[in-house]
């Protein structure tokens, strides 16, 4: 009976550990290794997050400095920023619009992309650089927009329009190019509204109520 009991339990004879002790030690070592790996992974993740956060903040500061520089250039600078946003809106809307499968399986997504194309094109027309406005077709299109959407002849009205465009882009997907575009257009909308109410200095903007590229002496072309 004593011999059987000895065979069924761990033993330590002359410094030699039994099977149960070896298993317990192996489990302890495994737990220690797992905790060490978890700590190393957490430290690496924290380091990567810190580096990424620093780079993101640096890029954000550079972007804000660029926007501020264009705002300080006056109405033409703000118009150029809006023109770039309209061009990006049109491009991303066109990419979604050509996806015919979306029209069948997600018609709302397809419709929003169609709206984006239309609004992006309209933004490019009303915010086109002054030297491009000499084109007769562009003048006619711009006159049509200003005739039937008078709120776009003010900086604040265009700001609300760009906020709406940004909300459309944000509604399409998660973190993606559409998300970045939505943030960009929303920021432009806020800038335009601040300029409208003299809460943001814009050199040469006057009272902020005249369309920067609208010829006030000419009549609208229907």
Coordinates of C-alpha atoms in Angstrom, one line a residue:
X1 CA 0.0 0.0 0.0
X2 CA 2.9 2.4 0.9
X3 CA 4.5 1.5 -2.5
X4 CA 1.3 2.2 -4.4
X5 CA 0.8 5.5 -2.6
X6 CA 4.4 6.5 -3.4
X7 CA 3.8 5.7 -7.1
X8 CA 0.7 7.9 -7.3
X9 CA 2.2 11.0 -5.8
X10 CA 5.1 13.3 -6.5
X11 CA 8.4 12.7 -4.8
X12 CA 11.7 14.4 -4.2
X13 CA 14.5 12.0 -3.6
X14 CA 18.0 13.4 -3.6
X15 CA 16.9 16.6 -5.2
X16 CA 15.0 14.9 -8.1
X17 CA 11.6 16.5 -8.6
X18 CA 8.5 14.3 -9.3
X19 CA 6.1 14.6 -12.3
X20 CA 3.5 16.8 -10.5
X21 CA 6.2 19.3 -9.5
X22 CA 7.5 19.4 -13.1
X23 CA 4.0 20.1 -14.4
X24 CA 3.4 22.9 -11.8
X25 CA 6.8 24.5 -12.7
X26 CA 6.1 24.4 -16.4
X27 CA 2.7 26.0 -15.9
X28 CA 4.3 28.8 -13.8
X29 CA 6.9 29.4 -16.4
X30 CA 4.3 29.5 -19.2
X31 CA 2.3 32.1 -17.2
X32 CA 5.4 34.1 -16.6
X33 CA 6.3 34.0 -20.3
X34 CA 2.8 34.9 -21.3
X35 CA 2.8 37.9 -18.9
X36 CA 6.2 39.0 -20.2
X37 CA 5.0 38.8 -23.8
X38 CA 1.9 40.7 -23.0
X39 CA 3.9 43.4 -21.3
X40 CA 6.3 43.7 -24.2
X41 CA 3.3 43.9 -26.7
X42 CA 1.7 46.5 -24.6
X43 CA 4.9 48.5 -24.5
X44 CA 5.4 48.2 -28.2
X45 CA 1.8 49.2 -28.9
X46 CA 2.2 52.2 -26.6
X47 CA 5.4 53.2 -28.4
X48 CA 3.8 52.9 -31.8
X49 CA 0.7 54.8 -30.7
X50 CA 2.9 57.6 -29.3
X51 CA 4.9 57.8 -32.5
X52 CA 1.8 57.7 -34.7
X53 CA 0.1 60.3 -32.5
X54 CA 3.1 62.6 -32.7
X55 CA 3.2 62.2 -36.5
X56 CA -0.5 62.8 -36.7
X57 CA -0.3 66.0 -34.6
X58 CA 2.6 67.2 -36.7
X59 CA 0.7 66.6 -40.0
X60 CA -2.4 68.3 -38.4
X61 CA -0.4 71.3 -37.4
X62 CA 1.1 71.6 -40.9
X63 CA -2.4 71.3 -42.4
X64 CA -3.8 74.0 -40.1
X65 CA -0.9 76.2 -41.0
X66 CA -1.5 75.7 -44.7
X67 CA -5.2 76.5 -44.3
X68 CA -4.4 79.6 -42.2
X69 CA -1.9 80.7 -44.9
X70 CA -4.6 80.4 -47.6
X71 CA -7.2 82.2 -45.4
X72 CA -4.8 85.1 -44.9
X73 CA -4.4 85.4 -48.7
X74 CA -8.0 86.6 -48.8
X75 CA -11.1 85.4 -50.7
X76 CA -9.0 83.9 -53.5
X77 CA -7.1 81.7 -51.0
X78 CA -10.3 80.5 -49.4
X79 CA -11.9 79.9 -52.8
X80 CA -8.9 77.8 -53.8
X81 CA -9.3 75.6 -50.7
X82 CA -13.0 75.1 -51.5
X83 CA -12.2 74.4 -55.2
X84 CA -9.9 71.6 -54.2
X85 CA -12.5 70.2 -51.8
X86 CA -15.1 70.3 -54.6
X87 CA -12.8 68.5 -56.9
X88 CA -12.1 65.8 -54.4
X89 CA -15.9 65.5 -53.7
X90 CA -16.6 65.1 -57.4
X91 CA -13.8 62.5 -57.8
X92 CA -14.9 60.3 -54.9
X93 CA -18.5 60.6 -55.8
X94 CA -17.7 59.5 -59.4
X95 CA -15.8 56.5 -58.1
X96 CA -18.9 55.4 -56.1
X97 CA -21.3 56.3 -59.0
X98 CA -19.6 54.0 -61.5
X99 CA -20.2 51.0 -59.1
X100 CA -23.3 49.6 -60.8
X101 CA -23.6 46.9 -58.2
X102 CA -24.2 49.5 -55.5
X103 CA -27.2 50.7 -57.5
X104 CA -28.7 47.2 -57.2
X105 CA -27.7 46.3 -53.7
X106 CA -27.3 49.6 -51.9
X107 CA -29.3 52.3 -53.8
X108 CA -29.1 54.8 -51.0
X109 CA -25.3 54.7 -51.2
X110 CA -25.5 55.1 -55.0
X111 CA -27.8 58.1 -54.6
X112 CA -25.5 59.8 -52.1
X113 CA -22.6 59.4 -54.5
X114 CA -24.7 61.0 -57.3
X115 CA -25.4 63.9 -55.0
X116 CA -21.7 64.2 -54.2
X117 CA -20.9 64.4 -57.9
X118 CA -23.4 67.1 -58.4
X119 CA -22.4 69.1 -55.4
X120 CA -18.7 68.7 -56.1
X121 CA -19.2 69.9 -59.7
X122 CA -21.2 72.9 -58.4
X123 CA -18.5 73.8 -55.9
X124 CA -15.8 73.7 -58.6
X125 CA -17.9 76.0 -60.8
X126 CA -18.6 78.6 -58.1
X127 CA -15.1 78.5 -56.6
X128 CA -13.1 78.3 -59.9
X129 CA -10.0 80.6 -60.0
X130 CA -10.7 84.1 -61.5
X131 CA -8.6 83.4 -64.6
X132 CA -10.8 80.5 -65.5
X133 CA -14.0 82.4 -65.3
X134 CA -13.3 84.1 -68.7
X135 CA -14.7 80.9 -70.3
X136 CA -18.2 81.6 -71.6
X137 CA -19.6 78.3 -70.6
X138 CA -18.3 78.5 -67.1
X139 CA -19.7 82.1 -66.8
X140 CA -23.1 80.8 -68.0
X141 CA -23.1 77.9 -65.5
X142 CA -22.0 80.1 -62.6
X143 CA -24.6 82.7 -63.5
X144 CA -27.3 80.0 -63.4
X145 CA -26.2 78.8 -60.0
X146 CA -26.0 82.3 -58.5
X147 CA -29.5 83.1 -60.0
X148 CA -31.3 80.1 -58.6
X149 CA -29.2 79.5 -55.4
X150 CA -28.7 83.0 -54.1
X151 CA -27.5 81.8 -50.8
X152 CA -24.3 80.6 -52.5
X153 CA -23.4 84.2 -53.3
X154 CA -22.4 84.8 -49.6
X155 CA -19.5 83.3 -47.8
X156 CA -21.7 82.0 -45.0
X157 CA -24.2 80.5 -47.4
X158 CA -21.4 78.5 -49.0
X159 CA -20.1 77.5 -45.6
X160 CA -23.4 75.9 -44.8
X161 CA -23.3 74.2 -48.2
X162 CA -19.9 72.8 -47.5
X163 CA -20.9 71.6 -44.0
X164 CA -23.8 69.7 -45.7
X165 CA -21.3 68.2 -48.2
X166 CA -19.1 67.1 -45.3
X167 CA -22.0 65.4 -43.5
X168 CA -22.8 63.5 -46.7
X169 CA -19.2 62.2 -46.9
X170 CA -19.1 61.2 -43.3
X171 CA -22.4 59.3 -43.6
X172 CA -21.0 57.0 -46.3
X173 CA -18.4 54.9 -44.4
X174 CA -16.0 54.6 -41.5
X175 CA -12.4 55.8 -41.5
X176 CA -11.6 56.2 -45.2
X177 CA -11.0 58.8 -47.8
X178 CA -14.6 59.8 -47.6
X179 CA -14.2 60.3 -43.8
X180 CA -11.1 62.6 -44.4
X181 CA -13.0 64.5 -47.1
X182 CA -16.0 65.0 -44.8
X183 CA -13.7 66.4 -42.1
X184 CA -12.0 68.7 -44.7
X185 CA -15.3 70.0 -46.1
X186 CA -16.8 70.5 -42.6
X187 CA -13.7 72.5 -41.6
X188 CA -14.0 74.6 -44.7
X189 CA -17.7 75.2 -43.9
X190 CA -16.7 76.4 -40.4
X191 CA -14.0 78.7 -41.9
X192 CA -16.5 80.3 -44.3
X193 CA -19.0 80.8 -41.6
X194 CA -16.4 82.4 -39.3
X195 CA -15.3 84.7 -42.1
X196 CA -18.9 85.7 -42.8
X197 CA -19.4 86.9 -39.3
X198 CA -16.0 88.5 -38.9
X199 CA -14.9 85.9 -36.4
X200 CA -11.9 84.9 -38.5
X201 CA -9.7 87.4 -40.3
X202 CA -9.5 87.1 -44.0
X203 CA -7.5 89.7 -45.8
X204 CA -9.5 91.6 -48.4
X205 CA -12.7 89.9 -47.5
X206 CA -14.5 93.1 -46.6
X207 CA -17.6 92.4 -44.7
X208 CA -17.5 88.8 -45.9
X209 CA -20.9 89.0 -47.7
X210 CA -19.9 89.3 -51.4
X211 CA -19.0 86.3 -53.4
X212 CA -15.3 86.5 -54.0
X213 CA -15.5 85.7 -57.7
X214 CA -18.9 87.1 -58.6
X215 CA -18.9 90.2 -60.9
X216 CA -21.4 92.5 -59.2
X217 CA -21.6 94.8 -62.2
X218 CA -22.8 92.2 -64.6
X219 CA -26.3 90.7 -64.7
X220 CA -27.0 87.1 -64.2
X221 CA -27.0 85.0 -67.3
X222 CA -30.1 82.7 -67.5

